[in-house]
Amino acid sequence: MEQNFLIYNTLHRQKERFEPLHAPNVGMYVCGPTVYGDPHLGHARPAITFDILFRYLKHLGYKVRYVRNITDVGHLEHDADEGDDKIEKKARLEQLEPMEIAQHYTNRYHDAMNVLNVLPPSIEPHATGHIIEQQELVQQIIDNGYAYESNGSVYFDIEKYNKKFKYGKLSGRNLDDVINNSRQLDGVGEKRNQVDFALWKKAQPEHIMRWRSPWSEGFPGWHCECTAMGKKYLGNHFDIHGGGMDLVFPHHECEIAQSAASQGDDMVKYWMHNNMITINGQKMGKSLGNFITLEQFFTGNHDSLEQAYGPMTIRFFILGAHYRGTVDFSNEALKASEKGLERLMQGIKDLKRVPVSEKCDPQTEKTVKELRQKCYDAMNDDMQTQIVISHLFEACHVINSLIDHKATICEACLKELSEVLHLFAFDILGLKAAGDTNNAAREEAYGKVVDMVLSLRSKAKADKDWATSDKIRDELAAAGFEVKDTKDGATWNLNK
């Protein structure tokens, strides 16, 4: 389907028309989690953002190979070149093997993504499964003169690299200033320059995860895995690399350097980044200790939460803002998202109650015929999901007007309205009706019971038995059911 799809390229700081290198094939790499703790709301945002991109590209007819990695080695504390491996530290604390920690939290991540209705990637490579590829990448960079060995570790020579290429072009940092400010530390430790980053680290005696290499027994630097695995599964050049904005520097900046130093240019055409989830204006993250896990949201078991919030409420909350804008956590915002989601799902559910007329009134016809393109226009403008949602709410307003007989709609327009709502709400935004299969079955069952009771009430009204009619309505209201009388009969909703 031909669409003028614009995405914001962080590298050029502007929106650009998406034109894949090898249409209809699209290669997309997204940085996945470091699996040493339960997934939190900050993990949900990139997963949902790039799930929307994955869904939309497939809807547009592209054949997408989506690679999202699992970091299970090499990510040291504070994103630095020294200190404990995050997974090893957790393993020591819990007296488990590092791979037990990695597997446990990988499973927990998958469980959370599943209930958030995030589609699995095409390939999910693990850093520990690609040590050879990372060593080959390091060797290529050494061979090209942009890395050096020091005491068994290998470091990227940024100052030499910067003479030919531009380190800092993604993040906009001026490396000359950084280098000049760090010269007083030169010669301290293994690095020639304190801004150099590790490609391979020699393992200290207490370090558990280690592999043989030409340089030492050790482990790869954090930045190597994504470059090596992106190259392996998507080739030397691919379309999209995504991740959180906190990865722009140093992680993605270093990836560009590794790519250019190993093959002469950047592998990636479009760099895309989602913004942060914040709490009181501060980034949510494990390192800051201010995070709320997804399970805590689902159960309400956290001091900052006033209630539990379902997975679709979390998804709707994240989609209610543009992916490049910040989203600040608050119970008020989540409750508003919960109500908004209920309103949208109720509107879609009410489609089956809409009476069909021979023709539409002009305003309804205009709204319905413009709805699909309005939603496409919002998606094509760098995935403005919040605008798509506003258009879907507009459609729900139309549905309410039709049910209240304030407007009319023909069969063809009702079919179009239903198709657009289902396409954008479910297929593209990835929302689901609340509740599991058992709840849905129970809802259907009590719906039939309520309908049966209302039919008895209708008979009582026909017999002018007003006492019985009012008693049925009042008792249904006491049980949480709102009953409305229309000229086509009674309708009901369950008030939550």
CSV table of C-alpha atoms in Angstrom, one decimal:
chain,number,residue,atom,x,y,z
A,1,MET,CA,0.0,0.0,0.0
A,2,GLU,CA,1.5,3.3,-1.1
A,3,GLN,CA,1.8,5.7,1.8
A,4,ASN,CA,4.1,8.7,2.3
A,5,PHE,CA,5.4,7.5,5.6
A,6,LEU,CA,7.7,10.0,7.4
A,7,ILE,CA,9.9,9.0,10.3
A,8,TYR,CA,12.2,11.1,12.5
A,9,ASN,CA,15.8,10.3,11.8
A,10,THR,CA,17.8,11.1,14.9
A,11,LEU,CA,21.0,11.2,12.8
A,12,HIS,CA,19.8,14.1,10.7
A,13,ARG,CA,17.4,15.6,13.3
A,14,GLN,CA,14.5,15.8,10.9
A,15,LYS,CA,11.6,13.8,9.5
A,16,GLU,CA,12.4,11.8,6.4
A,17,ARG,CA,10.3,9.8,4.0
A,18,PHE,CA,10.8,6.1,4.7
A,19,GLU,CA,12.4,4.5,1.6
A,20,PRO,CA,13.9,1.0,2.4
A,21,LEU,CA,17.2,0.0,0.9
A,22,HIS,CA,15.8,-3.2,-0.6
A,23,ALA,CA,12.0,-2.8,-0.8
A,24,PRO,CA,9.8,-4.7,-0.1
A,25,ASN,CA,12.2,-6.0,2.5
A,26,VAL,CA,12.9,-4.0,5.6
A,27,GLY,CA,15.6,-4.7,8.2
A,28,MET,CA,15.0,-3.3,11.7
A,29,TYR,CA,17.2,-3.8,14.8
A,30,VAL,CA,16.0,-2.6,18.2
A,31,CYS,CA,18.0,-2.8,21.4
A,32,GLY,CA,16.4,-5.2,23.9
A,33,PRO,CA,16.7,-5.5,27.6
A,34,THR,CA,19.7,-6.4,29.8
A,35,VAL,CA,18.1,-9.3,31.7
A,36,TYR,CA,19.1,-8.8,35.4
A,37,GLY,CA,15.8,-7.7,36.8
A,38,ASP,CA,12.0,-7.6,36.3
A,39,PRO,CA,10.8,-5.5,33.3
A,40,HIS,CA,9.5,-2.1,34.4
A,41,LEU,CA,7.4,0.7,32.7
A,42,GLY,CA,10.6,2.1,31.1
A,43,HIS,CA,11.1,-1.2,29.3
A,44,ALA,CA,7.5,-1.2,28.0
A,45,ARG,CA,7.9,2.0,26.1
A,46,PRO,CA,10.5,1.0,23.5
A,47,ALA,CA,8.9,-2.4,23.2
A,48,ILE,CA,5.5,-0.9,22.4
A,49,THR,CA,6.9,1.9,20.2
A,50,PHE,CA,8.7,-0.4,17.9
A,51,ASP,CA,5.9,-2.9,18.0
A,52,ILE,CA,3.7,-0.2,16.5
A,53,LEU,CA,6.4,0.4,13.8
A,54,PHE,CA,6.7,-3.3,13.1
A,55,ARG,CA,2.9,-3.7,12.8
A,56,TYR,CA,2.5,-0.6,10.6
A,57,LEU,CA,5.3,-1.5,8.2
A,58,LYS,CA,3.8,-5.0,7.8
A,59,HIS,CA,0.4,-3.4,7.2
A,60,LEU,CA,1.9,-1.2,4.5
A,61,GLY,CA,3.0,-4.4,2.7
A,62,TYR,CA,6.7,-4.6,3.7
A,63,LYS,CA,8.4,-7.9,4.6
A,64,VAL,CA,10.0,-7.0,7.9
A,65,ARG,CA,12.9,-8.8,9.6
A,66,TYR,CA,12.8,-7.5,13.1
A,67,VAL,CA,15.8,-8.2,15.3
A,68,ARG,CA,15.6,-7.4,19.0
A,69,ASN,CA,18.5,-8.6,21.2
A,70,ILE,CA,18.9,-9.9,24.7
A,71,THR,CA,21.9,-8.6,26.5
A,72,ASP,CA,23.2,-11.3,28.8
A,73,VAL,CA,26.8,-10.4,29.2
A,74,GLY,CA,29.1,-7.3,29.0
A,75,HIS,CA,26.8,-4.6,30.3
A,76,LEU,CA,28.7,-3.3,33.3
A,77,GLU,CA,27.4,-1.1,36.0
A,78,HIS,CA,26.8,2.6,35.1
A,79,ASP,CA,27.2,1.7,31.4
A,80,ALA,CA,31.0,2.0,32.1
A,81,ASP,CA,34.1,0.0,31.1
A,82,GLU,CA,35.0,-0.9,34.7
A,83,GLY,CA,33.0,-2.5,37.5
A,84,ASP,CA,30.7,-5.5,37.9
A,85,ASP,CA,28.7,-7.1,35.1
A,86,LYS,CA,25.1,-6.4,36.0
A,87,ILE,CA,24.0,-10.0,35.5
A,88,GLU,CA,27.1,-11.4,37.4
A,89,LYS,CA,26.4,-9.1,40.3
A,90,LYS,CA,22.8,-10.3,40.5
A,91,ALA,CA,23.9,-13.9,40.3
A,92,ARG,CA,26.3,-13.5,43.2
A,93,LEU,CA,23.6,-11.9,45.3
A,94,GLU,CA,21.2,-14.7,44.6
A,95,GLN,CA,23.8,-17.5,44.6
A,96,LEU,CA,22.9,-18.6,41.1
A,97,GLU,CA,24.6,-19.2,37.8
A,98,PRO,CA,24.6,-16.0,35.6
A,99,MET,CA,22.7,-17.9,32.9
A,100,GLU,CA,20.0,-18.8,35.5
A,101,ILE,CA,19.6,-15.1,36.2
A,102,ALA,CA,19.5,-14.3,32.4
A,103,GLN,CA,17.1,-17.0,31.6
A,104,HIS,CA,14.7,-16.2,34.5
A,105,TYR,CA,14.5,-12.5,33.6
A,106,THR,CA,14.3,-13.2,29.9
A,107,ASN,CA,11.3,-15.4,30.7
A,108,ARG,CA,9.8,-12.6,32.8
A,109,TYR,CA,10.4,-10.1,30.0
A,110,HIS,CA,8.6,-12.4,27.5
A,111,ASP,CA,5.7,-12.9,29.8
A,112,ALA,CA,5.3,-9.1,30.2
A,113,MET,CA,5.6,-8.5,26.5
A,114,ASN,CA,2.9,-11.1,25.8
A,115,VAL,CA,0.3,-9.6,28.1
A,116,LEU,CA,1.1,-6.1,26.6
A,117,ASN,CA,0.3,-7.7,23.2
A,118,VAL,CA,3.8,-6.9,21.9
A,119,LEU,CA,4.5,-9.1,18.9
A,120,PRO,CA,7.7,-11.3,19.2
A,121,PRO,CA,10.6,-10.2,16.9
A,122,SER,CA,11.6,-12.2,13.9
A,123,ILE,CA,14.9,-13.0,15.6
A,124,GLU,CA,16.0,-12.6,19.2
A,125,PRO,CA,19.7,-13.1,19.4
A,126,HIS,CA,21.6,-13.3,22.7
A,127,ALA,CA,25.0,-11.6,23.2
A,128,THR,CA,26.5,-14.8,24.7
A,129,GLY,CA,25.5,-16.7,21.6
A,130,HIS,CA,27.5,-14.4,19.4
A,131,ILE,CA,30.9,-14.2,21.0
A,132,ILE,CA,32.7,-15.3,17.9
A,133,GLU,CA,31.0,-12.6,15.8
A,134,GLN,CA,32.0,-10.0,18.3
A,135,GLN,CA,35.6,-11.1,18.4
A,136,GLU,CA,35.6,-11.0,14.5
A,137,LEU,CA,34.3,-7.4,14.7
A,138,VAL,CA,37.0,-6.4,17.2
A,139,GLN,CA,39.7,-8.0,15.0
A,140,GLN,CA,38.4,-6.0,11.9
A,141,ILE,CA,38.6,-2.8,13.9
A,142,ILE,CA,42.2,-3.6,15.0
A,143,ASP,CA,43.2,-4.5,11.5
A,144,ASN,CA,41.9,-1.2,10.2
A,145,GLY,CA,44.0,0.7,12.8
A,146,TYR,CA,41.2,2.0,15.1
A,147,ALA,CA,41.7,-0.1,18.2
A,148,TYR,CA,44.6,-1.1,20.4
A,149,GLU,CA,45.4,-3.9,22.9
A,150,SER,CA,46.3,-2.9,26.4
A,151,ASN,CA,47.0,-5.5,29.1
A,152,GLY,CA,44.7,-8.1,27.5
A,153,SER,CA,41.9,-5.6,26.9
A,154,VAL,CA,41.1,-3.9,23.6
A,155,TYR,CA,40.0,-0.3,23.3
A,156,PHE,CA,38.6,1.8,20.5
A,157,ASP,CA,40.9,4.7,19.6
A,158,ILE,CA,38.4,7.5,19.3
A,159,GLU,CA,41.0,10.3,18.7
A,160,LYS,CA,42.4,8.4,15.7
A,161,TYR,CA,38.9,7.5,14.4
A,162,ASN,CA,37.8,11.2,14.7
A,163,LYS,CA,40.6,12.3,12.3
A,164,LYS,CA,38.7,10.5,9.4
A,165,PHE,CA,35.2,10.1,10.7
A,166,LYS,CA,32.9,12.1,13.1
A,167,TYR,CA,32.5,10.7,16.5
A,168,GLY,CA,29.5,12.5,18.1
A,169,LYS,CA,27.4,13.0,15.0
A,170,LEU,CA,24.4,11.1,16.4
A,171,SER,CA,24.4,12.8,19.8
A,172,GLY,CA,25.7,16.1,18.7
A,173,ARG,CA,28.6,16.1,21.1
A,174,ASN,CA,31.8,17.9,20.3
A,175,LEU,CA,34.5,15.3,20.8
A,176,ASP,CA,37.4,17.8,20.6
A,177,ASP,CA,36.1,19.4,23.8
A,178,VAL,CA,35.6,16.1,25.5
A,179,ILE,CA,39.2,14.9,24.5
A,180,ASN,CA,40.8,18.1,25.7
A,181,ASN,CA,39.0,18.0,29.0
A,182,SER,CA,40.1,14.5,29.6
A,183,ARG,CA,43.8,14.9,28.8
A,184,GLN,CA,44.7,15.4,32.5
A,185,LEU,CA,43.7,11.7,33.0
A,186,ASP,CA,45.6,10.3,30.1
A,187,GLY,CA,48.0,7.6,31.0
A,188,VAL,CA,45.9,6.6,34.0
A,189,GLY,CA,44.8,3.0,33.7
A,190,GLU,CA,44.9,1.0,30.4
A,191,LYS,CA,43.5,3.5,28.0
A,192,ARG,CA,45.5,5.9,25.9
A,193,ASN,CA,42.6,8.4,26.2
A,194,GLN,CA,39.9,8.4,28.8
A,195,VAL,CA,37.2,8.7,26.1
A,196,ASP,CA,38.2,5.4,24.5
A,197,PHE,CA,35.7,2.6,25.0
A,198,ALA,CA,36.2,-1.1,25.5
A,199,LEU,CA,35.7,-3.6,22.7
A,200,TRP,CA,37.0,-6.5,24.7
A,201,LYS,CA,37.8,-6.7,28.5
A,202,LYS,CA,40.2,-9.0,30.1
A,203,ALA,CA,38.4,-10.9,32.9
A,204,GLN,CA,39.5,-10.4,36.5
A,205,PRO,CA,40.0,-13.6,38.5
A,206,GLU,CA,36.6,-13.3,40.1
A,207,HIS,CA,34.8,-12.7,36.8
A,208,ILE,CA,32.6,-15.8,36.0
A,209,MET,CA,31.6,-15.2,32.4
A,210,ARG,CA,34.7,-15.4,30.2
A,211,TRP,CA,35.8,-16.6,26.8
A,212,ARG,CA,39.1,-17.3,25.1
A,213,SER,CA,40.2,-14.7,22.6
A,214,PRO,CA,43.4,-13.7,20.8
A,215,TRP,CA,43.9,-11.0,23.5
A,216,SER,CA,42.9,-12.7,26.8
A,217,GLU,CA,40.3,-14.7,28.5
A,218,GLY,CA,37.6,-12.1,28.8
A,219,PHE,CA,34.3,-10.8,27.5
A,220,PRO,CA,33.1,-8.4,24.9
A,221,GLY,CA,32.4,-4.7,25.5
A,222,TRP,CA,28.7,-3.8,25.8
A,223,HIS,CA,28.5,-1.9,22.5
A,224,CYS,CA,29.9,-4.8,20.3
A,225,GLU,CA,26.9,-7.1,20.5
A,226,CYS,CA,24.5,-4.9,18.6
A,227,THR,CA,26.9,-4.1,15.8
A,228,ALA,CA,27.9,-7.7,15.4
A,229,MET,CA,24.4,-9.2,15.5
A,230,GLY,CA,22.9,-6.4,13.3
A,231,LYS,CA,25.6,-7.2,10.7
A,232,LYS,CA,25.0,-11.0,11.0
A,233,TYR,CA,21.2,-10.9,10.6
A,234,LEU,CA,20.5,-7.8,8.6
A,235,GLY,CA,23.7,-7.3,6.6
A,236,ASN,CA,26.3,-4.5,6.4
A,237,HIS,CA,23.6,-2.0,5.6
A,238,PHE,CA,20.0,-2.1,7.0
A,239,ASP,CA,17.1,0.3,7.3
A,240,ILE,CA,16.2,1.1,11.0
A,241,HIS,CA,18.0,0.9,14.3
A,242,GLY,CA,15.8,1.8,17.3
A,243,GLY,CA,16.0,2.1,21.0
A,244,GLY,CA,15.4,4.5,23.9
A,245,MET,CA,16.8,8.0,23.8
A,246,ASP,CA,19.1,7.2,26.7
A,247,LEU,CA,21.0,4.9,24.3
A,248,VAL,CA,21.9,7.7,21.9
A,249,PHE,CA,25.1,8.2,23.9
A,250,PRO,CA,27.2,6.3,24.4
A,251,HIS,CA,25.7,3.1,23.1
A,252,HIS,CA,24.5,4.0,19.6
A,253,GLU,CA,27.3,6.6,19.1
A,254,CYS,CA,29.8,3.8,19.7
A,255,GLU,CA,27.9,1.4,17.4
A,256,ILE,CA,28.2,3.9,14.5
A,257,ALA,CA,32.0,4.2,15.3
A,258,GLN,CA,32.4,0.4,15.4
A,259,SER,CA,30.5,0.1,12.1
A,260,ALA,CA,32.5,2.8,10.3
A,261,ALA,CA,35.8,1.5,11.7
A,262,SER,CA,35.1,-2.0,10.6
A,263,GLN,CA,33.6,-1.5,7.2
A,264,GLY,CA,34.1,2.2,6.3
A,265,ASP,CA,30.5,3.5,6.9
A,266,ASP,CA,27.5,3.4,9.1
A,267,MET,CA,25.3,0.3,8.7
A,268,VAL,CA,22.1,2.2,9.5
A,269,LYS,CA,20.0,4.5,7.3
A,270,TYR,CA,17.4,5.6,9.9
A,271,TRP,CA,18.1,6.0,13.6
A,272,MET,CA,14.9,6.1,15.7
A,273,HIS,CA,14.6,6.8,19.4
A,274,ASN,CA,11.7,6.9,21.8
A,275,ASN,CA,11.7,9.3,24.8
A,276,MET,CA,11.7,8.4,28.4
A,277,ILE,CA,9.1,7.5,31.0
A,278,THR,CA,9.6,9.9,33.9
A,279,ILE,CA,8.5,10.1,37.5
A,280,ASN,CA,8.4,13.6,38.8
A,281,GLY,CA,10.4,14.7,35.8
A,282,GLN,CA,13.2,12.1,36.5
A,283,LYS,CA,14.0,9.2,34.2
A,284,MET,CA,12.6,5.9,35.4
A,285,GLY,CA,15.3,3.3,35.7
A,286,LYS,CA,16.8,0.5,37.8
A,287,SER,CA,20.0,2.5,38.3
A,288,LEU,CA,18.1,5.3,39.9
A,289,GLY,CA,15.9,3.0,42.0
A,290,ASN,CA,12.7,4.8,41.1
A,291,PHE,CA,11.2,2.2,38.8
A,292,ILE,CA,7.9,0.4,39.1
A,293,THR,CA,7.8,-3.1,37.6
A,294,LEU,CA,5.1,-4.1,35.1
A,295,GLU,CA,4.0,-6.8,37.5
A,296,GLN,CA,3.5,-4.2,40.2
A,297,PHE,CA,1.3,-2.2,37.9
A,298,PHE,CA,-0.7,-5.2,37.1
A,299,THR,CA,-1.2,-6.1,40.7
A,300,GLY,CA,-1.2,-2.6,42.3
A,301,ASN,CA,1.5,-3.8,44.7
A,302,HIS,CA,3.6,-0.6,45.0
A,303,ASP,CA,3.4,2.3,47.4
A,304,SER,CA,3.1,4.8,44.5
A,305,LEU,CA,0.1,3.0,43.0
A,306,GLU,CA,-3.4,3.8,44.1
A,307,GLN,CA,-4.8,0.7,42.3
A,308,ALA,CA,-3.9,-2.0,39.8
A,309,TYR,CA,-3.7,-1.2,36.1
A,310,GLY,CA,-4.3,-3.7,33.4
A,311,PRO,CA,-1.8,-4.4,30.5
A,312,MET,CA,-4.0,-2.7,28.0
A,313,THR,CA,-4.3,0.4,30.2
A,314,ILE,CA,-0.5,0.6,30.3
A,315,ARG,CA,-0.3,0.2,26.5
A,316,PHE,CA,-3.0,2.8,26.0
A,317,PHE,CA,-1.2,5.2,28.4
A,318,ILE,CA,2.0,4.9,26.4
A,319,LEU,CA,0.3,5.3,23.0
A,320,GLY,CA,-1.6,8.4,24.3
A,321,ALA,CA,1.6,10.4,23.8
A,322,HIS,CA,3.9,10.7,20.8
A,323,TYR,CA,6.8,8.3,21.1
A,324,ARG,CA,9.4,11.2,21.0
A,325,GLY,CA,7.7,13.1,23.8
A,326,THR,CA,8.2,12.4,27.5
A,327,VAL,CA,5.5,10.6,29.5
A,328,ASP,CA,5.3,11.4,33.2
A,329,PHE,CA,3.9,8.7,35.4
A,330,SER,CA,0.9,9.6,37.6
A,331,ASN,CA,-2.1,7.8,38.9
A,332,GLU,CA,-4.3,10.5,37.5
A,333,ALA,CA,-2.9,9.9,34.0
A,334,LEU,CA,-3.2,6.2,34.3
A,335,LYS,CA,-6.8,6.4,35.5
A,336,ALA,CA,-7.6,8.7,32.6
A,337,SER,CA,-6.1,6.2,30.2
A,338,GLU,CA,-8.1,3.4,31.8
A,339,LYS,CA,-11.3,5.4,31.2
A,340,GLY,CA,-10.3,6.3,27.7
A,341,LEU,CA,-9.6,2.7,26.8
A,342,GLU,CA,-12.9,1.6,28.3
A,343,ARG,CA,-14.7,4.3,26.2
A,344,LEU,CA,-13.0,3.1,23.0
A,345,MET,CA,-13.6,-0.6,23.6
A,346,GLN,CA,-17.3,0.2,24.5
A,347,GLY,CA,-17.6,2.2,21.3
A,348,ILE,CA,-16.3,-0.8,19.2
A,349,LYS,CA,-18.6,-3.2,21.1
A,350,ASP,CA,-21.6,-0.9,20.5
A,351,LEU,CA,-21.1,-1.1,16.7
A,352,LYS,CA,-23.4,-4.2,16.7
A,353,ARG,CA,-26.2,-2.1,18.3
A,354,VAL,CA,-26.1,0.6,15.6
A,355,PRO,CA,-29.4,0.8,13.6
A,356,VAL,CA,-28.9,0.8,9.8
A,357,SER,CA,-30.8,3.2,7.6
A,358,GLU,CA,-31.2,3.4,3.9
A,359,LYS,CA,-28.9,6.4,3.7
A,360,CYS,CA,-26.5,8.4,5.9
A,361,ASP,CA,-27.0,11.9,7.1
A,362,PRO,CA,-24.4,14.1,5.4
A,363,GLN,CA,-22.3,14.8,8.5
A,364,THR,CA,-22.0,11.1,9.4
A,365,GLU,CA,-21.2,10.1,5.8
A,366,LYS,CA,-18.5,12.8,5.7
A,367,THR,CA,-17.0,11.8,9.1
A,368,VAL,CA,-16.9,8.1,8.2
A,369,LYS,CA,-15.4,8.6,4.7
A,370,GLU,CA,-12.6,10.8,6.1
A,371,LEU,CA,-11.8,8.7,9.1
A,372,ARG,CA,-9.5,6.1,7.4
A,373,GLN,CA,-7.3,8.7,5.7
A,374,LYS,CA,-7.1,10.9,8.9
A,375,CYS,CA,-5.8,7.9,10.8
A,376,TYR,CA,-3.3,7.1,8.0
A,377,ASP,CA,-2.2,10.7,7.9
A,378,ALA,CA,-1.5,10.6,11.6
A,379,MET,CA,0.5,7.4,11.4
A,380,ASN,CA,2.4,8.6,8.3
A,381,ASP,CA,3.5,11.7,10.3
A,382,ASP,CA,6.1,9.9,12.3
A,383,MET,CA,3.6,7.6,14.1
A,384,GLN,CA,1.3,10.1,15.8
A,385,THR,CA,-0.6,7.5,17.8
A,386,GLN,CA,-2.2,10.0,20.1
A,387,ILE,CA,-3.8,11.7,17.1
A,388,VAL,CA,-5.0,8.3,15.8
A,389,ILE,CA,-6.6,7.7,19.2
A,390,SER,CA,-8.4,11.1,19.0
A,391,HIS,CA,-9.8,10.1,15.6
A,392,LEU,CA,-11.0,6.8,17.0
A,393,PHE,CA,-12.7,8.7,19.8
A,394,GLU,CA,-14.4,10.9,17.2
A,395,ALA,CA,-15.7,7.6,15.7
A,396,CYS,CA,-17.1,6.5,19.1
A,397,HIS,CA,-19.0,9.9,19.3
A,398,VAL,CA,-20.6,9.1,16.0
A,399,ILE,CA,-21.6,5.6,17.2
A,400,ASN,CA,-23.2,7.1,20.3
A,401,SER,CA,-25.1,9.6,18.1
A,402,LEU,CA,-26.3,6.7,15.9
A,403,ILE,CA,-27.5,4.6,18.9
A,404,ASP,CA,-29.3,7.7,20.3
A,405,HIS,CA,-31.0,8.2,16.9
A,406,LYS,CA,-29.4,11.6,16.5
A,407,ALA,CA,-27.9,10.5,13.2
A,408,THR,CA,-28.3,7.9,10.5
A,409,ILE,CA,-25.9,5.6,8.7
A,410,CYS,CA,-26.2,3.3,5.7
A,411,GLU,CA,-24.9,-0.3,5.7
A,412,ALA,CA,-21.8,0.5,3.6
A,413,CYS,CA,-20.7,3.3,5.8
A,414,LEU,CA,-21.3,1.2,9.0
A,415,LYS,CA,-19.1,-1.5,7.4
A,416,GLU,CA,-16.4,1.1,6.7
A,417,LEU,CA,-16.6,2.5,10.2
A,418,SER,CA,-16.3,-0.9,11.7
A,419,GLU,CA,-13.3,-1.9,9.5
A,420,VAL,CA,-11.4,1.3,10.3
A,421,LEU,CA,-12.0,1.0,14.1
A,422,HIS,CA,-10.8,-2.6,14.1
A,423,LEU,CA,-7.9,-2.0,11.8
A,424,PHE,CA,-6.4,0.9,13.8
A,425,ALA,CA,-7.4,-0.1,17.3
A,426,PHE,CA,-6.5,-3.7,17.1
A,427,ASP,CA,-4.2,-4.4,14.2
A,428,ILE,CA,-2.1,-1.3,14.2
A,429,LEU,CA,-2.3,0.1,17.8
A,430,GLY,CA,-2.3,-3.5,19.1
A,431,LEU,CA,-5.0,-3.0,21.7
A,432,LYS,CA,-7.2,-5.8,22.9
A,433,ALA,CA,-10.6,-5.9,24.6
A,434,ALA,CA,-10.0,-6.2,28.4
A,435,GLY,CA,-10.1,-9.6,30.1
A,436,ASP,CA,-9.0,-13.0,29.3
A,437,THR,CA,-10.9,-15.7,27.5
A,438,ASN,CA,-12.7,-16.9,30.6
A,439,ASN,CA,-13.8,-13.4,31.5
A,440,ALA,CA,-15.0,-12.8,27.9
A,441,ALA,CA,-17.0,-16.0,28.1
A,442,ARG,CA,-18.5,-15.0,31.5
A,443,GLU,CA,-19.3,-11.5,30.1
A,444,GLU,CA,-21.1,-13.1,27.2
A,445,ALA,CA,-23.0,-15.4,29.6
A,446,TYR,CA,-24.2,-12.7,31.9
A,447,GLY,CA,-25.0,-10.5,28.9
A,448,LYS,CA,-27.5,-13.1,27.8
A,449,VAL,CA,-29.0,-13.2,31.3
A,450,VAL,CA,-29.4,-9.5,31.3
A,451,ASP,CA,-31.0,-9.5,27.9
A,452,MET,CA,-33.4,-12.2,29.1
A,453,VAL,CA,-34.3,-10.1,32.2
A,454,LEU,CA,-34.8,-7.0,30.1
A,455,SER,CA,-37.2,-9.0,27.8
A,456,LEU,CA,-39.2,-9.9,31.0
A,457,ARG,CA,-39.2,-6.2,31.8
A,458,SER,CA,-40.3,-5.4,28.3
A,459,LYS,CA,-43.3,-7.8,28.7
A,460,ALA,CA,-44.1,-6.2,32.1
A,461,LYS,CA,-44.2,-2.7,30.4
A,462,ALA,CA,-46.4,-4.0,27.6
A,463,ASP,CA,-48.8,-5.4,30.3
A,464,LYS,CA,-48.6,-2.0,32.0
A,465,ASP,CA,-47.1,-3.7,35.1
A,466,TRP,CA,-45.1,-0.6,36.0
A,467,ALA,CA,-44.1,-1.9,39.4
A,468,THR,CA,-42.4,-5.0,38.1
A,469,SER,CA,-40.8,-3.0,35.3
A,470,ASP,CA,-39.3,-0.4,37.7
A,471,LYS,CA,-38.3,-3.1,40.1
A,472,ILE,CA,-36.3,-4.9,37.4
A,473,ARG,CA,-34.6,-1.7,36.3
A,474,ASP,CA,-33.7,-0.6,39.9
A,475,GLU,CA,-32.3,-4.0,40.8
A,476,LEU,CA,-30.2,-4.1,37.7
A,477,ALA,CA,-28.9,-0.6,38.6
A,478,ALA,CA,-28.1,-1.8,42.1
A,479,ALA,CA,-26.0,-4.6,40.5
A,480,GLY,CA,-24.1,-2.1,38.4
A,481,PHE,CA,-26.1,-2.2,35.1
A,482,GLU,CA,-27.2,1.0,33.6
A,483,VAL,CA,-30.4,0.6,31.6
A,484,LYS,CA,-31.6,3.1,29.0
A,485,ASP,CA,-34.9,3.0,27.2
A,486,THR,CA,-34.9,3.9,23.5
A,487,LYS,CA,-37.6,3.8,20.9
A,488,ASP,CA,-36.0,0.5,19.7
A,489,GLY,CA,-36.1,-1.1,23.1
A,490,ALA,CA,-33.9,-1.1,26.2
A,491,THR,CA,-30.1,-1.0,26.1
A,492,TRP,CA,-27.7,-1.7,29.0
A,493,ASN,CA,-24.1,-1.1,30.0
A,494,LEU,CA,-22.1,-2.5,33.0
A,495,ASN,CA,-20.7,0.4,35.1
A,496,LYS,CA,-17.3,-0.6,36.4
